[in-house]
Amino acid sequence: MVQRVVTPKRSVRILLIGERGVGKTSLILSLVSEEYAEDVPSKAEEITIPADVTPEQVPTHIVDYSAAEQTDDQLAEEIQKAHVICVVYSVEDEDTLDKAATYWLPLIRRCSTSTRCPVVLVGNKIDLVDYSTIEIYLLQAVYPIMKEFSEIESCIECSAKTLQNVSETFYYAQKAVLHPTTPLYNYDMQELTEECKTALQRIFKICDLDNDGLLNDMELNAFQQWCFNTPLQPQVLEDVKAVLSKNIHDGICNGCVTMKGFMYLQCLFIQRGRNETTWAVLRKFGYDNELQMSKDYIHPPLKVPSGCTTELSHKGQEFLTLLFMQHDRDRDGALSPPEVDSLFSRCLSPPWGDEYKHTVPTNEKGWITFQGYMCQWALLTITNVRKTLEYMAYLGYNMYNNECQTSAVLVTREKKLDLAKKQSSRNVYTCHVIGQKNSGKTTLCRSFVDPKLEKLTDAIIPLTAHVTVNTVHVYGQEKTIILKDINILNVQDALTPTQIQCDAAALVYDTANPKSFEYIARIYIKYFADSKIPVLIIANKSDLAEVKQEYLLQPTSFCSKYKLMPPQPYSVSRAVRREIFVKLATMAAFPRFQPAWVLFYRHSPLRRMVHMLFVKPSPTQWWSSFTRHLNQFGLIQQDSVVWWKAGLGIAAATVAGFMVMRVLNTEKR
């Protein structure tokens, strides 16, 4: 997969303006012909220099201006079209420099669009003055102008007649567009801009793979390889450390480069005119010319067809696991608030707020556990994959895997194929929980992440916390289940498509309330009877005395009529409650394939036999379990019909195995 890197402009348009007679046209002609022309027209035609003859390998358009041939409106139009403007003055005529400060530079500001066009201040005719006085001239006359107009990227003195610094003038103009200094460096303060510091701090943290606050030799080499596609030579590395040790007090620690040392190196590049080096680093990590993360970089295209979902790929899970391990400093399997802040310090803000405390598993302190952390990412990816891709970019996935962050996401196949094959290859499922008020559906959802219900009292649960996420195992495979508590005021209110569409639905009623079942029965008939969504009826509060339901059919008869699984008893007061979630996950993973739902029949030997076939044990384990299940079925007995019963048992096992393998083989196709 191709890595997306922010690139500078694909062409550069340079406009030369200034007073008459300062040598604008002569500069252009001297660049092109490499000799001085005595006979100069009032205006040179637009010139295009091919990419292969420019230092930056970018086609360059050079545009001249003549007050004798162009109107003010035409000049304003050219200013707006220009990528960079060279304001030319004559070093032998101070009035032309004054005009640059009082007329031309303010004019550029007035005509420019929302972003100011970079400017190169060009002093021509240096051959006519004493070169030894130029430095004093710059300090006294030019630098105050540069300080007043921050859009001036650089100043240069040249001579169109002797060709001195002519090519450098246009190279500086190119650099002002492709590698601007202003976003990186504050000349007044003689330091990096705050935006540049923030960007480089993020880059440092991404490269600090062991999260110790230092860049060791391996990390520095990985940084060099990533940014410049070449290894860092040992001697160069030693030279870099020597420079830091000599020039900055705490740039090196234990033979490693500190954050302060890393920032100093980048500042040194800029001060020495090597902006392109710092920009190469910034663009490799996704920054544009305004030092903002490029939209193309954080939001790469990802096609998700209708009926498909998105979940983390193996690479995505591996990367997020590594991040968790890096920042779980006390190795307690959970991230404390400071550890969470550390992990997301390379982002603009965390991808989620405090709602995770009520959504995914946490420890007794309310800190997100590794399981809860991965569940939160699974929830984000299936509901807002665009945001997942954005944060993968912020966190440095692109460098870690040397590819675009779209490889961190898996687009599943269409759901209609899952229904046709009666098996899903997905790992994340959404189950909607629907029931009448006070039926216990909300408590059921909350117990999914807090079985003891110690942290999920009504007093601390926000109204927006209607989703809980956790993992269960279905036939040996871990599945992430998202339970959505669907609130319906009354049965007459129409459900929206988003409230209906899910991988499995749990309809909950209160066994102690005679009017509770009618509510979900009407919901089922109205929305789910003709759909292909698996539905599980949950008889909640089964620890209480069951009462007769005031409906045409009792729950068991209703389920039988509509070919549903029998009502599943559930109570939060019982010790074991997780089985109900495994049942929902199984229905979602094997839609319309009821032979896989045999685990619904509690204590069923067939359930354990099918489970044994799915998880693929060793031959010895398989035979031991197989004979044990035959014995549980009563098929191995010391009586006269032992072989007859054994034959029936083997036939039953063969049929069950055939159905399971048929599904698995179909999935492989």
XYZ file of C-alpha atoms in Angstrom:
669
model
C 0.000 0.000 0.000
C 1.432 3.366 -1.042
C 2.317 5.728 1.789
C 0.735 9.163 1.404
C 3.239 11.987 1.933
C 2.453 15.694 1.884
C 4.152 17.250 -1.135
C 4.895 20.927 -1.872
C 3.454 22.777 -4.857
C 3.889 21.096 -8.240
C 4.906 24.359 -9.924
C 6.166 27.780 -8.898
C 5.029 31.102 -10.332
C 7.466 33.979 -9.669
C 6.460 37.600 -10.230
C 9.024 40.417 -10.358
C 7.845 43.924 -9.428
C 9.501 47.198 -8.449
C 10.284 50.715 -9.653
C 11.222 51.433 -13.256
C 14.897 50.965 -14.053
C 15.788 48.697 -11.114
C 16.621 45.834 -13.498
C 13.667 43.435 -13.243
C 13.724 42.512 -16.928
C 17.519 42.354 -17.017
C 17.504 39.780 -14.206
C 15.139 37.518 -16.155
C 17.118 37.813 -19.392
C 20.441 37.236 -17.625
C 19.055 34.074 -16.013
C 17.851 32.685 -19.333
C 20.748 33.665 -21.590
C 23.484 33.562 -18.947
C 24.827 36.839 -20.273
C 23.971 40.481 -19.823
C 21.870 42.100 -22.545
C 22.570 45.754 -23.309
C 19.363 46.179 -25.291
C 16.514 45.380 -22.866
C 12.790 45.503 -23.720
C 10.356 47.224 -21.379
C 8.899 43.853 -20.370
C 10.031 40.258 -20.807
C 7.564 37.626 -21.942
C 6.523 34.988 -19.435
C 9.200 32.306 -19.246
C 8.725 28.676 -18.211
C 11.758 26.792 -16.919
C 11.347 22.979 -17.133
C 11.522 20.941 -13.939
C 14.629 19.018 -14.984
C 16.797 22.149 -15.045
C 15.708 23.571 -11.679
C 17.358 22.573 -8.373
C 14.019 21.607 -6.813
C 12.836 19.668 -9.881
C 9.719 21.830 -10.143
C 8.605 23.685 -13.301
C 8.948 27.415 -12.734
C 7.085 30.270 -14.418
C 8.768 33.695 -14.291
C 6.558 36.729 -14.925
C 7.774 40.285 -15.508
C 5.866 43.505 -14.776
C 6.012 46.807 -16.613
C 4.091 49.881 -15.526
C 4.343 51.147 -19.102
C 2.456 48.171 -20.535
C 0.156 46.998 -17.728
C -2.658 48.568 -15.748
C -3.105 48.520 -11.993
C -5.880 45.927 -12.352
C -3.600 43.670 -14.380
C -0.905 44.056 -11.734
C -3.357 43.127 -8.964
C -4.392 40.046 -10.931
C -0.766 38.970 -11.371
C -0.095 39.442 -7.648
C -3.025 37.174 -6.816
C -1.797 34.514 -9.262
C 1.803 34.567 -8.029
C 3.197 31.972 -5.615
C 6.120 34.219 -4.678
C 6.967 37.846 -5.481
C 10.429 39.304 -5.934
C 10.396 42.982 -4.985
C 13.404 44.387 -6.819
C 15.203 47.586 -5.844
C 18.509 49.138 -6.837
C 21.191 49.129 -4.154
C 22.595 52.379 -5.608
C 19.243 54.165 -5.282
C 17.809 54.317 -1.763
C 14.561 55.777 -3.072
C 13.753 52.467 -4.774
C 14.163 50.684 -1.431
C 11.953 53.258 0.265
C 9.340 52.675 -2.444
C 9.549 48.946 -1.789
C 8.670 49.566 1.864
C 6.068 52.289 1.391
C 4.344 51.226 -1.808
C 5.140 47.778 -3.211
C 4.999 45.689 -0.042
C 1.737 47.298 1.196
C 0.311 46.793 -2.305
C 1.093 43.078 -2.132
C -0.708 42.841 1.193
C -3.781 44.599 -0.178
C -3.962 42.436 -3.291
C -3.136 39.083 -1.704
C -5.900 36.657 -0.812
C -6.447 35.236 2.683
C -2.877 33.910 2.932
C 0.004 36.322 2.423
C 2.216 35.669 -0.560
C 5.889 35.103 0.356
C 8.292 37.821 -0.758
C 11.979 37.880 -1.636
C 13.594 41.313 -1.353
C 16.120 41.583 -4.204
C 18.810 44.289 -4.293
C 20.073 44.548 -7.891
C 23.105 46.407 -9.373
C 25.485 45.323 -6.641
C 28.275 45.813 -9.172
C 27.804 49.577 -8.875
C 28.549 49.876 -5.142
C 31.392 49.022 -2.809
C 30.680 45.447 -1.699
C 32.343 46.016 1.670
C 29.593 48.466 2.643
C 26.747 46.069 1.816
C 26.601 44.466 5.259
C 26.228 47.842 6.952
C 23.628 48.798 4.371
C 21.644 45.641 5.097
C 21.701 46.210 8.845
C 20.648 49.835 8.625
C 18.159 49.809 5.744
C 16.992 46.312 4.800
C 16.597 44.428 8.087
C 14.108 46.949 9.565
C 11.920 46.396 6.499
C 12.161 42.617 6.918
C 11.146 43.011 10.548
C 8.103 45.092 9.596
C 6.940 42.754 6.822
C 6.986 39.173 8.099
C 6.083 37.826 4.660
C 9.619 38.608 3.471
C 11.260 35.188 3.409
C 14.768 36.346 2.535
C 16.815 39.134 1.017
C 19.596 38.818 -1.528
C 21.883 41.154 -3.429
C 22.760 40.434 -7.039
C 23.929 41.881 -10.334
C 22.210 41.224 -13.630
C 25.277 42.651 -15.382
C 27.952 40.420 -13.801
C 25.493 37.511 -13.221
C 26.448 37.521 -9.532
C 23.766 35.681 -7.487
C 21.280 35.753 -10.391
C 20.502 32.028 -10.318
C 20.546 32.146 -6.499
C 17.887 34.856 -6.574
C 15.411 32.632 -8.374
C 16.426 29.624 -6.283
C 15.583 31.621 -3.147
C 12.256 32.484 -4.727
C 11.582 28.798 -5.334
C 12.538 27.939 -1.769
C 10.231 30.648 -0.429
C 7.347 28.703 -1.962
C 8.506 25.123 -1.511
C 10.299 25.471 1.840
C 9.145 28.719 3.470
C 10.989 29.993 6.522
C 8.226 32.058 8.116
C 6.138 29.124 9.417
C 9.263 27.576 10.951
C 11.348 30.354 12.413
C 10.792 33.612 14.273
C 13.616 35.954 13.316
C 12.734 38.460 16.034
C 13.002 35.858 18.783
C 15.728 33.861 17.007
C 13.872 30.622 17.701
C 11.410 28.160 16.224
C 7.788 29.229 15.978
C 5.342 27.705 18.445
C 3.630 25.801 15.621
C 6.945 24.331 14.525
C 7.840 23.360 18.096
C 4.507 21.582 18.519
C 4.944 19.655 15.275
C 8.517 18.613 16.074
C 7.550 17.556 19.602
C 4.905 15.249 18.145
C 7.441 13.820 15.686
C 9.915 13.211 18.514
C 7.305 11.309 20.535
C 6.381 9.144 17.547
C 10.045 8.268 16.946
C 10.596 7.529 20.644
C 9.505 3.918 20.230
C 10.333 2.847 23.801
C 8.738 5.971 25.317
C 11.735 6.825 27.489
C 11.924 10.474 26.407
C 15.149 9.887 24.442
C 16.099 8.897 20.903
C 18.668 6.108 20.955
C 20.800 5.096 17.969
C 18.233 2.620 16.680
C 15.415 5.176 16.898
C 17.523 7.869 15.226
C 18.379 5.498 12.403
C 14.700 4.575 11.982
C 13.868 8.298 11.850
C 16.543 8.892 9.203
C 15.411 5.896 7.157
C 11.763 6.961 7.321
C 12.335 10.613 6.393
C 15.170 10.343 3.876
C 15.102 6.685 2.824
C 18.744 6.211 3.740
C 20.460 4.846 6.863
C 22.323 7.087 9.256
C 26.057 6.455 8.970
C 27.814 5.791 12.312
C 30.294 8.639 11.812
C 27.501 11.083 10.974
C 25.682 10.013 14.123
C 28.775 10.636 16.225
C 29.247 14.042 14.584
C 25.652 14.990 15.406
C 26.129 14.028 19.043
C 29.385 15.991 19.154
C 27.639 19.121 17.848
C 24.924 18.775 20.474
C 27.392 18.142 23.300
C 29.383 21.213 22.298
C 26.531 23.671 21.760
C 23.754 22.719 24.161
C 23.923 21.689 27.804
C 21.336 18.890 27.906
C 21.088 17.840 24.267
C 22.568 14.412 25.005
C 21.642 12.058 27.855
C 23.178 8.605 28.288
C 24.368 8.675 24.706
C 20.867 9.457 23.395
C 19.392 12.626 21.882
C 16.949 14.495 24.110
C 13.873 16.409 23.008
C 15.809 19.647 23.472
C 18.672 18.321 21.359
C 16.314 17.223 18.594
C 14.732 20.685 18.474
C 18.152 22.348 18.435
C 19.233 20.310 15.402
C 16.185 21.379 13.415
C 16.729 25.001 14.440
C 20.330 24.715 13.274
C 19.228 23.481 9.851
C 16.962 26.509 9.437
C 19.564 28.997 10.640
C 22.006 27.625 8.074
C 19.488 27.996 5.260
C 18.659 24.303 4.992
C 14.915 24.707 5.379
C 14.355 21.857 2.947
C 15.721 19.377 5.507
C 13.255 20.391 8.200
C 10.427 20.569 5.681
C 11.249 17.058 4.444
C 10.767 15.818 8.007
C 7.563 17.769 8.574
C 5.975 16.705 5.290
C 6.871 13.076 5.862
C 4.829 13.256 9.048
C 1.855 14.854 7.323
C 2.281 18.622 7.755
C 1.366 21.192 5.118
C 2.872 24.661 4.581
C 0.771 26.092 7.434
C 2.094 23.358 9.763
C -1.341 21.804 9.992
C -1.918 18.114 9.435
C -2.840 17.744 5.777
C -6.412 16.589 5.105
C -5.142 14.136 2.498
C -2.751 12.663 5.051
C -5.153 12.178 7.955
C -8.168 11.279 5.803
C -6.958 8.960 3.035
C -9.673 7.543 0.767
C -11.294 4.347 2.012
C -14.209 2.810 0.161
C -16.802 1.134 2.370
C -19.568 -0.383 0.201
C -23.137 -0.465 1.416
C -23.738 -3.383 3.741
C -20.081 -3.574 4.806
C -18.588 -2.562 8.133
C -15.134 -1.531 9.284
C -13.000 -3.020 12.020
C -9.360 -3.034 13.023
C -7.038 -5.220 10.982
C -4.329 -7.343 12.575
C -1.792 -4.578 11.851
C -4.048 -2.006 13.465
C -4.526 -4.127 16.578
C -0.793 -4.790 16.780
C 0.026 -1.081 16.604
C -2.535 -0.109 19.254
C -1.331 -2.921 21.497
C 2.224 -1.619 21.227
C 1.061 1.885 22.174
C -0.749 0.545 25.224
C 2.312 -1.388 26.375
C 4.566 1.645 25.853
C 2.441 3.879 28.046
C 1.351 1.388 30.722
C 4.421 2.263 32.769
C 3.411 0.420 35.952
C 2.405 -2.691 33.964
C -0.897 -3.017 35.818
C -2.891 -3.729 32.644
C -4.713 -0.385 32.797
C -3.991 3.212 31.804
C -4.137 5.807 34.562
C -5.216 9.364 33.611
C -1.564 10.537 33.292
C -0.791 7.494 31.127
C -3.776 8.252 28.897
C -2.601 11.858 28.600
C 0.862 10.630 27.663
C -0.460 8.274 24.997
C -2.585 10.931 23.323
C -0.140 13.812 23.808
C 0.816 13.494 20.143
C -2.822 14.182 19.164
C -4.782 17.426 19.228
C -7.095 15.841 21.817
C -8.047 12.299 22.900
C -10.370 10.427 20.504
C -12.931 9.909 23.266
C -13.966 11.541 26.517
C -14.847 10.195 29.954
C -17.751 8.184 28.549
C -15.420 5.192 28.264
C -15.839 4.697 32.024
C -19.429 3.600 31.370
C -18.906 2.006 27.950
C -16.018 -0.462 28.226
C -14.350 -2.511 30.970
C -12.333 -0.554 33.538
C -10.520 -1.560 36.714
C -11.677 -0.839 40.243
C -10.219 2.675 39.993
C -12.172 3.469 36.848
C -9.049 3.284 34.653
C -9.428 1.808 31.204
C -8.040 -1.727 30.952
C -6.351 -3.178 27.887
C -9.556 -5.034 27.037
C -11.569 -1.839 27.436
C -9.008 0.113 25.403
C -9.279 -2.294 22.462
C -13.076 -2.342 22.772
C -13.157 1.457 22.632
C -11.081 1.404 19.432
C -13.350 -1.273 17.965
C -16.379 0.914 18.738
C -14.754 3.978 17.168
C -13.726 2.056 14.049
C -17.148 0.587 13.325
C -19.009 3.843 14.038
C -16.540 6.468 12.760
C -13.751 4.909 10.700
C -12.765 8.345 9.411
C -11.842 9.360 12.948
C -9.911 6.133 13.483
C -7.823 6.826 10.371
C -7.219 10.373 11.576
C -5.949 9.246 14.976
C -3.846 6.471 13.483
C -2.042 9.221 11.569
C -1.670 11.376 14.695
C -0.278 8.439 16.683
C 2.336 7.529 14.072
C 0.959 4.366 12.486
C 2.344 5.416 9.103
C 5.930 5.379 10.357
C 5.513 2.222 12.421
C 4.239 0.166 9.475
C 5.786 2.238 6.675
C 2.450 2.428 4.878
C -0.810 4.329 4.790
C -3.053 3.998 7.836
C -5.815 2.444 5.731
C -3.992 -0.868 6.276
C -4.958 -0.555 9.957
C -8.602 -1.008 8.979
C -10.402 -3.996 7.511
C -13.522 -3.551 5.386
C -15.731 -6.590 5.915
C -17.732 -8.296 3.222
C -21.340 -7.356 2.601
C -23.838 -8.554 5.170
C -26.030 -10.174 2.510
C -23.165 -12.583 1.804
C -22.989 -13.440 5.504
C -26.689 -14.232 5.447
C -26.321 -16.323 2.309
C -23.438 -18.312 3.780
C -25.090 -18.386 7.230
C -21.777 -17.430 8.789
C -19.965 -14.140 9.308
C -16.216 -13.586 9.092
C -16.451 -10.379 11.082
C -15.130 -9.875 14.600
C -17.247 -6.910 15.733
C -21.037 -7.097 15.991
C -23.755 -4.679 17.006
C -26.657 -5.999 19.065
C -29.674 -3.825 19.872
C -31.386 -4.309 23.230
C -35.061 -3.326 23.207
C -37.609 -3.491 25.971
C -40.254 -1.649 27.930
C -39.216 0.844 30.577
C -38.283 -0.933 33.831
C -37.849 -4.249 32.021
C -34.214 -4.266 33.122
C -32.657 -3.868 29.667
C -30.404 -1.010 30.751
C -29.082 -2.967 33.714
C -28.528 -5.933 31.416
C -26.402 -3.777 29.129
C -24.438 -2.314 32.006
C -23.685 -5.718 33.480
C -21.901 -6.559 30.228
C -18.960 -4.352 31.258
C -19.446 -4.464 35.040
C -20.855 -7.859 36.099
C -20.979 -6.828 39.753
C -22.699 -3.532 38.906
C -20.414 -1.769 41.365
C -19.613 1.263 39.195
C -22.792 1.573 37.187
C -25.303 3.102 39.558
C -27.938 5.398 38.114
C -26.455 8.349 39.998
C -23.251 8.418 37.944
C -24.396 7.187 34.532
C -24.853 9.996 31.983
C -27.928 9.868 29.794
C -25.736 9.606 26.701
C -24.142 6.343 27.874
C -26.379 3.987 25.906
C -23.645 1.727 24.513
C -21.579 -0.961 26.224
C -18.769 -2.896 24.559
C -16.962 -6.049 25.619
C -15.593 -9.282 24.206
C -16.867 -12.850 24.358
C -15.652 -16.119 22.878
C -17.722 -17.906 20.271
C -16.437 -21.389 19.514
C -12.898 -20.439 20.480
C -12.824 -17.108 18.618
C -12.888 -13.725 20.340
C -15.706 -11.459 19.201
C -16.373 -7.868 20.196
C -20.009 -7.136 20.950
C -21.530 -3.662 21.002
C -24.769 -3.543 22.976
C -26.980 -0.566 22.174
C -29.738 0.267 24.619
C -32.599 1.372 22.344
C -35.015 3.721 24.074
C -38.617 3.702 22.816
C -41.261 5.732 24.621
C -44.178 3.605 23.452
C -44.874 0.868 20.937
C -46.775 3.254 18.656
C -43.610 5.255 18.000
C -41.951 4.158 14.787
C -38.423 2.826 15.023
C -35.885 4.483 12.779
C -33.786 2.368 10.377
C -30.735 2.925 12.589
C -32.656 1.521 15.567
C -33.659 -1.560 13.600
C -30.553 -2.464 11.622
C -28.174 -4.569 13.682
C -26.494 -7.973 13.689
C -28.736 -9.402 16.402
C -31.577 -8.060 18.511
C -32.361 -8.807 22.142
C -35.999 -8.223 23.111
C -36.239 -8.001 26.898
C -39.322 -8.419 29.056
C -39.910 -8.548 32.818
C -41.188 -11.974 33.887
C -42.776 -10.411 36.982
C -44.726 -7.800 34.998
C -47.822 -9.229 33.235
C -47.868 -6.414 30.649
C -44.173 -6.488 29.777
C -44.130 -9.230 27.123
C -46.853 -7.646 24.990
C -44.580 -4.686 24.387
C -41.739 -6.686 22.834
C -44.140 -9.050 21.055
C -45.619 -6.130 19.136
C -42.148 -4.767 18.443
C -41.095 -8.136 17.033
C -44.145 -8.518 14.797
C -43.890 -4.947 13.528
C -40.165 -4.774 12.799
C -38.409 -8.139 13.004
C -40.836 -10.878 11.963
C -40.106 -10.383 8.263
C -36.460 -9.368 8.607
C -33.388 -11.578 8.555
C -32.050 -10.190 11.817
C -31.610 -12.918 14.478
C -33.740 -12.208 17.538
C -33.324 -13.496 21.082
C -36.145 -13.169 23.617
C -34.768 -12.564 27.120
C -36.914 -13.330 30.150
C -35.398 -10.859 32.585
C -35.683 -10.886 36.393
C -36.077 -14.645 36.284
C -35.152 -14.808 39.975
C -38.594 -13.378 40.775
C -41.872 -15.258 40.690
C -43.003 -15.565 37.076
C -46.494 -14.298 36.283
C -48.799 -15.018 33.373
C -48.396 -12.494 30.581
C -51.473 -10.589 29.440
C -51.062 -11.376 25.765
C -52.617 -13.681 23.180
C -49.695 -16.074 23.470
C -47.418 -16.846 26.353
C -43.693 -16.252 25.672
C -42.839 -19.905 24.995
C -45.769 -20.339 22.610
C -44.937 -17.057 20.892
C -41.349 -18.174 20.292
C -42.547 -21.516 18.983
C -45.004 -19.889 16.572
C -42.389 -17.565 15.105
C -39.631 -20.206 15.178
C -37.522 -18.334 17.699
C -35.270 -19.797 20.350
C -37.098 -20.338 23.663
C -37.077 -17.334 26.039
C -33.706 -17.136 27.763
C -33.915 -16.628 31.528
C -31.695 -13.875 32.908
C -31.189 -12.213 36.251
C -28.476 -9.878 37.463
C -28.741 -11.432 40.921
C -27.335 -14.736 39.704
C -23.639 -15.477 39.810
C -23.260 -16.487 36.142
C -24.699 -14.061 33.603
C -22.186 -13.915 30.763
C -23.752 -16.802 28.844
C -26.547 -14.584 27.539
C -23.999 -12.393 25.760
C -22.296 -15.415 24.226
C -25.662 -16.460 22.853
C -26.196 -13.061 21.255
C -22.701 -13.150 19.773
C -23.286 -16.628 18.366
C -26.500 -15.533 16.679
C -24.684 -12.568 15.148
C -21.747 -14.690 13.982
C -23.959 -17.440 12.542
C -27.079 -15.667 11.245
C -29.829 -18.005 10.051
C -27.781 -21.085 11.011
C -29.565 -22.515 14.002
C -27.436 -25.699 14.289
C -24.660 -23.403 15.564
C -27.006 -22.126 18.277
C -27.098 -25.427 20.172
C -25.321 -23.764 23.080
C -28.704 -22.213 23.883
C -29.751 -25.588 25.241
C -28.114 -25.561 28.589
C -26.378 -28.798 29.694
C -26.779 -30.192 26.160
C -24.053 -32.765 25.341
C -24.589 -31.925 21.651
C -23.665 -28.324 22.451
C -20.292 -29.435 23.806
C -19.754 -31.766 20.848
C -20.349 -29.023 18.269
C -18.130 -26.681 20.268
C -15.414 -29.352 20.189
C -15.663 -29.543 16.382
C -15.431 -25.765 15.970
C -12.365 -25.174 18.114
C -10.365 -27.986 16.405
C -8.699 -29.840 19.346
C -5.869 -32.346 18.980
C -6.814 -35.892 17.764
C -6.340 -37.348 21.277
C -8.479 -34.624 22.861
C -11.052 -35.024 20.097
C -11.414 -38.805 20.595
C -11.550 -38.475 24.375
C -14.211 -35.764 24.165
C -16.075 -37.630 21.433
C -16.394 -40.848 23.442
C -17.316 -38.878 26.559
C -20.137 -37.121 24.682
C -21.350 -40.461 23.308
C -21.472 -41.726 26.847
C -23.390 -38.619 27.926
C -25.874 -39.262 25.149
C -26.281 -42.759 26.582
C -24.820 -44.398 23.486
C -22.110 -46.458 25.231
C -23.675 -48.825 27.700
C -22.967 -52.361 28.894
C -26.229 -53.768 27.530
C -27.445 -55.836 24.573
C -28.089 -52.872 22.247
C -24.742 -51.119 22.703
C -23.725 -51.239 19.016
C -27.141 -50.114 17.861
C -26.932 -47.050 20.109
C -23.315 -46.450 19.155
C -24.279 -46.470 15.500
C -26.980 -43.902 16.089
C -24.572 -41.775 18.099
C -21.920 -41.856 15.405
C -24.529 -40.988 12.798
C -25.696 -38.025 14.874
C -22.130 -36.814 15.358
C -21.419 -37.221 11.648
C -24.456 -35.158 10.704
C -23.486 -32.392 13.148
C -19.889 -32.423 11.937
C -21.007 -32.380 8.308
C -23.145 -29.300 8.883
C -20.328 -27.489 10.658
C -17.681 -28.355 8.057
C -20.051 -27.406 5.257
C -20.321 -23.920 6.692
C -16.570 -23.644 7.168
C -15.825 -24.848 3.632
C -18.387 -22.470 2.190
C -16.708 -19.644 4.058
C -13.304 -20.528 2.534
C -14.744 -20.360 -0.954
